[in-house]
C-alpha cells in the first residue's frame, strides 16, 4: 500500500517508549546540538544553502527560530526486537541490510533489494519496535491493476531503469515470527531520506521524509519535506513544505521538538514563510 495523502483521524495507538527500544533516541552530550547545527550550517559559507527550522502545529508546519537548547533526536540502530533479552543491531552495507544478534545474522534483505536507509521505529504504533527500511527494487504493478486493459494506477511510479522506491517495515509479529509487517507499493514520490520523531509530543511517532522525483537530475536535493502519521493500515501525509532541501534532522528539548533542514534559499523564493498548511484529503 503506498504512502498516499488521504483524510483520516489521528491514530490512538501508543508509541513504544525509548527504553523499550533499548537504545537512546537523544544524544546525551550537551554539545551535540551545537555540533549538529555547526555541521548543518557549514555549507552556508560557500553556497546558497541555509539552515531552517520548522515545528509541527495543528495547522501544519510553521517556520520557527532555532531553540535555545535541545538534543538531536535519532532513530536507534539497536534494540531487543524479539523481546528475548538480547539486543539486535542493524548493519547496512553495500545496498543490503543484515539484522544481527551478536555474531549471528538473523535476517538479510533480499539480494534484489537496494537498501538505502534503515532504523528502528514504532511507526505502526503496536508497542513493539520494528525495522523501517527505505528500499529500491524492480517495479511491480498492483496485483489488481495487472488485470486492467490500461496502465495501472501506479504505472509511472518508477525511474527510467524500472526501479521503484518503497518503505517496508520488518519485525517480529505476535506469533514470534520475523516477517514483513507492512510493505508499501511503489511510491509516487521517491524518498531520499527519512527519520522519525514525536513532533507534537502526543506519544506517537510521526514519519518525516524528504522526497524528490524519479530521474531527478539533482537527486541530492529533495523537492518536499513531508510529515506522515500511521492510519491503521498505512500512512497519511498530514503536513508538507516545498523547497530544495539537502539534509534533515530533528532536535528536541524543553521548548518542544523542531525539524532542522538545509535548504537552497535561491530556490525557495515564493515559498510561504510558514512552511505550509496541513494537507487536506485529495
Coordinates of C-alpha atoms in Angstrom, one line a residue:
X1 CA 0.0 0.0 0.0
X2 CA 1.5 3.3 -1.0
X3 CA 2.1 6.3 1.3
X4 CA -0.6 8.4 -0.2
X5 CA -2.2 11.6 1.2
X6 CA -5.7 10.9 2.3
X7 CA -8.1 12.1 5.0
X8 CA -8.3 10.1 8.3
X9 CA -8.3 10.6 12.1
X10 CA -5.3 10.5 14.3
X11 CA -4.4 7.0 15.5
X12 CA -5.0 6.4 19.2
X13 CA -2.4 3.6 19.5
X14 CA 0.6 4.1 21.8
X15 CA 4.2 4.8 21.0
X16 CA 6.8 2.4 22.2
X17 CA 8.9 4.0 24.9
X18 CA 12.6 4.8 24.2
X19 CA 13.6 2.4 26.9
X20 CA 11.7 -0.4 25.1
X21 CA 13.7 0.4 22.0
X22 CA 16.7 -0.4 24.2
X23 CA 18.6 2.5 22.6
X24 CA 18.8 6.2 23.2
X25 CA 16.9 8.4 20.8
X26 CA 18.5 11.6 22.1
X27 CA 22.2 12.2 22.2
X28 CA 23.2 12.9 25.8
X29 CA 26.1 15.3 25.2
X30 CA 25.1 19.0 25.8
X31 CA 27.5 19.9 23.0
X32 CA 25.8 17.6 20.5
X33 CA 23.1 20.0 19.4
X34 CA 25.6 22.8 18.6
X35 CA 27.9 20.3 16.7
X36 CA 24.8 19.3 14.7
X37 CA 23.9 23.0 13.9
X38 CA 27.5 23.7 13.1
X39 CA 27.6 20.8 10.7
X40 CA 24.3 21.7 9.0
X41 CA 25.4 25.3 8.7
X42 CA 28.8 24.7 7.3
X43 CA 27.7 24.9 3.6
X44 CA 26.3 28.4 4.2
X45 CA 29.9 29.7 4.0
X46 CA 30.4 28.5 0.4
X47 CA 26.9 28.1 -1.1
X48 CA 23.3 29.4 -1.0
X49 CA 22.3 26.6 1.3
X50 CA 21.0 27.8 4.7
X51 CA 19.7 26.2 7.9
X52 CA 15.9 26.5 8.5
X53 CA 13.7 25.3 11.3
X54 CA 10.1 24.2 11.5
X55 CA 7.7 22.9 14.1
X56 CA 4.5 20.9 13.6
X57 CA 1.4 22.7 14.8
X58 CA -2.4 22.0 14.5
X59 CA -2.4 23.9 11.2
X60 CA 0.7 22.5 9.6
X61 CA 4.5 23.1 9.5
X62 CA 5.5 26.5 10.8
X63 CA 8.8 28.2 10.5
X64 CA 10.4 28.8 13.9
X65 CA 13.5 30.3 15.4
X66 CA 16.2 27.8 16.5
X67 CA 15.7 26.6 20.0
X68 CA 18.0 27.9 22.7
X69 CA 18.6 24.3 24.0
X70 CA 17.9 20.8 22.8
X71 CA 19.4 17.5 21.7
X72 CA 19.3 15.6 18.4
X73 CA 16.6 13.0 18.2
X74 CA 17.8 10.0 16.3
X75 CA 16.5 6.6 15.2
X76 CA 18.1 3.8 17.2
X77 CA 20.0 1.1 15.3
X78 CA 20.0 -1.4 18.2
X79 CA 17.0 -2.8 20.1
X80 CA 15.7 -6.0 21.6
X81 CA 13.3 -6.6 18.7
X82 CA 12.1 -10.1 19.6
X83 CA 12.0 -9.4 23.4
X84 CA 14.4 -12.2 24.3
X85 CA 16.6 -10.0 26.5
X86 CA 19.4 -9.6 23.8
X87 CA 19.7 -6.6 21.6
X88 CA 19.7 -7.0 17.8
X89 CA 21.6 -4.5 15.6
X90 CA 21.3 -3.2 12.1
X91 CA 24.2 -3.4 9.6
X92 CA 23.6 -1.5 6.3
X93 CA 26.4 -2.0 3.8
X94 CA 26.7 -2.3 0.0
X95 CA 22.9 -1.9 -0.5
X96 CA 21.9 -4.6 1.9
X97 CA 20.8 -5.0 5.5
X98 CA 21.9 -7.6 7.9
X99 CA 19.9 -8.0 11.2
X100 CA 22.5 -9.3 13.7
X101 CA 22.3 -10.8 17.2
X102 CA 25.8 -11.0 18.5
X103 CA 27.8 -12.8 15.9
X104 CA 24.7 -14.4 14.3
X105 CA 22.8 -13.0 11.4
X106 CA 19.1 -13.4 11.9
X107 CA 17.9 -11.9 8.6
X108 CA 19.3 -10.5 5.4
X109 CA 17.5 -8.3 2.9
X110 CA 16.8 -10.0 -0.4
X111 CA 19.5 -9.7 -3.0
X112 CA 17.2 -7.9 -5.4
X113 CA 16.6 -5.0 -2.9
X114 CA 18.8 -2.0 -2.6
X115 CA 18.5 -0.7 1.0
X116 CA 19.3 3.0 1.2
X117 CA 18.5 3.5 4.9
X118 CA 17.2 1.6 7.9
X119 CA 16.3 2.5 11.5
X120 CA 14.4 1.1 14.5
X121 CA 11.0 2.6 14.9
X122 CA 7.5 2.0 16.1
X123 CA 5.7 3.6 13.1
X124 CA 2.8 1.2 13.2
X125 CA 2.2 2.1 16.8
X126 CA 1.8 -1.5 18.0
X127 CA 4.0 -1.0 21.1
X128 CA 6.8 -3.2 19.6
X129 CA 9.9 -1.9 17.9
X130 CA 10.3 -2.8 14.2
X131 CA 12.9 -2.1 11.5
X132 CA 11.9 0.5 8.9
X133 CA 13.7 0.2 5.6
X134 CA 14.0 2.6 2.6
X135 CA 14.2 0.2 -0.3
X136 CA 14.6 0.4 -4.1
X137 CA 13.6 -2.6 -6.1
X138 CA 12.2 -3.6 -9.5
X139 CA 8.8 -2.0 -10.1
X140 CA 5.7 -4.2 -9.8
X141 CA 2.2 -3.1 -10.6
X142 CA -0.6 -3.6 -8.0
X143 CA -2.0 -7.1 -8.3
X144 CA -5.4 -5.8 -9.1
X145 CA -4.0 -3.5 -11.8
X146 CA -2.5 -6.4 -13.7
X147 CA -6.0 -7.3 -14.8
X148 CA -6.8 -3.9 -16.2
X149 CA -6.7 -3.3 -20.0
X150 CA -4.9 0.0 -19.5
X151 CA -2.0 1.2 -17.4
X152 CA -2.4 0.8 -13.7
X153 CA -2.8 3.5 -11.1
X154 CA 0.9 3.4 -10.2
X155 CA 2.3 2.6 -13.6
X156 CA 4.6 5.7 -13.7
X157 CA 5.9 5.2 -10.2
X158 CA 9.5 4.2 -11.2
X159 CA 12.6 5.5 -12.8
X160 CA 14.0 5.0 -16.3
X161 CA 15.6 1.8 -15.1
X162 CA 12.3 0.3 -13.9
X163 CA 13.3 0.7 -10.2
X164 CA 10.8 2.0 -7.7
X165 CA 11.1 3.3 -4.1
X166 CA 9.3 1.6 -1.1
X167 CA 9.0 1.9 2.6
X168 CA 9.0 -1.5 4.3
X169 CA 8.5 -2.5 8.0
X170 CA 10.2 -5.7 9.2
X171 CA 9.8 -7.2 12.7
X172 CA 8.5 -9.9 14.9
X173 CA 4.8 -10.4 15.0
X174 CA 2.7 -11.5 17.9
X175 CA 3.4 -15.2 17.0
X176 CA 7.2 -14.8 17.3
X177 CA 7.8 -14.8 13.6
X178 CA 10.2 -12.4 11.8
X179 CA 8.4 -11.1 8.7
X180 CA 7.3 -8.1 6.7
X181 CA 4.8 -6.3 8.9
X182 CA 3.9 -3.8 6.3
X183 CA 5.2 -3.1 2.8
X184 CA 4.2 -0.1 0.7
X185 CA 3.7 -0.4 -3.0
X186 CA 5.8 1.9 -5.3
X187 CA 5.8 5.5 -4.0
X188 CA 4.6 8.3 -6.2
X189 CA 7.5 10.5 -5.0
X190 CA 10.7 8.6 -4.0
X191 CA 12.1 9.2 -0.6
X192 CA 15.7 10.5 -0.4
X193 CA 15.9 10.1 3.4
X194 CA 13.6 9.6 6.4
X195 CA 13.6 9.9 10.2
X196 CA 11.0 9.6 13.0
X197 CA 10.1 11.7 16.0
X198 CA 7.1 12.5 18.2
X199 CA 6.8 16.0 16.7
X200 CA 3.6 17.1 18.5
X201 CA 4.5 15.2 21.8
X202 CA 1.3 13.2 21.8
X203 CA 3.1 9.9 22.5
X204 CA 3.0 8.8 18.8
X205 CA 5.8 8.7 16.3
X206 CA 5.5 10.6 13.1
X207 CA 7.4 9.8 9.9
X208 CA 9.4 12.6 8.3
X209 CA 10.5 12.3 4.7
X210 CA 12.5 14.2 2.1
X211 CA 11.1 13.5 -1.3
X212 CA 12.0 14.2 -4.9
X213 CA 11.1 12.9 -8.4
X214 CA 12.1 9.8 -10.2
X215 CA 15.0 10.5 -12.5
X216 CA 15.5 13.9 -10.8
X217 CA 18.7 15.5 -12.4
X218 CA 19.6 16.8 -8.9
X219 CA 18.9 13.9 -6.6
X220 CA 21.0 15.3 -3.8
X221 CA 18.2 17.9 -3.2
X222 CA 14.8 16.9 -2.1
X223 CA 11.7 18.7 -3.5
X224 CA 9.5 18.4 -0.5
X225 CA 9.6 17.8 3.3
X226 CA 6.5 15.8 4.4
X227 CA 5.2 14.6 7.8
X228 CA 3.1 11.4 7.9
X229 CA 1.1 9.5 10.5
X230 CA 0.0 5.9 10.8
X231 CA -3.7 5.5 10.0
X232 CA -4.1 1.8 10.9
X233 CA -3.3 0.3 7.5
X234 CA -0.8 2.7 6.0
X235 CA 0.4 6.3 6.2
X236 CA -1.4 9.6 5.8
X237 CA 0.5 12.7 4.8
X238 CA -0.5 15.4 7.3
X239 CA 1.8 18.3 6.5
X240 CA 4.3 19.3 3.9
X241 CA 6.5 22.2 2.8
X242 CA 8.2 22.6 -0.6
X243 CA 11.7 23.6 -1.3
X244 CA 15.1 22.2 -2.3
X245 CA 16.3 20.5 0.9
X246 CA 19.6 18.8 1.3
X247 CA 19.5 17.3 4.9
X248 CA 17.0 16.6 7.6
X249 CA 17.4 16.4 11.4
X250 CA 15.2 16.6 14.4
X251 CA 16.0 18.3 17.8
X252 CA 14.1 18.0 21.0
X253 CA 14.2 19.9 24.3
X254 CA 12.1 21.5 26.9
X255 CA 10.9 24.0 24.3
X256 CA 9.5 21.2 22.2
X257 CA 10.6 19.4 19.1
X258 CA 11.8 21.1 15.9
X259 CA 12.8 20.0 12.4
X260 CA 16.1 21.3 11.0
X261 CA 16.8 21.3 7.3
X262 CA 19.4 22.6 4.9
X263 CA 17.6 24.4 2.1
X264 CA 18.7 26.1 -1.1
X265 CA 17.4 29.6 -0.5
X266 CA 17.7 30.7 -4.1
X267 CA 15.1 28.0 -5.0
X268 CA 12.8 29.0 -2.0
X269 CA 11.6 32.3 -3.5
X270 CA 7.9 32.4 -3.3
X271 CA 7.6 29.6 -0.7
X272 CA 5.3 30.7 2.2
X273 CA 7.4 31.6 5.3
X274 CA 5.0 29.5 7.5
X275 CA 6.2 26.3 5.7
X276 CA 2.9 25.0 4.5
X277 CA -0.5 24.1 5.9
X278 CA -1.8 20.7 7.0
X279 CA -2.6 18.6 3.9
X280 CA -6.3 18.2 3.3
X281 CA -7.7 15.0 1.7
X282 CA -7.1 14.7 -2.0

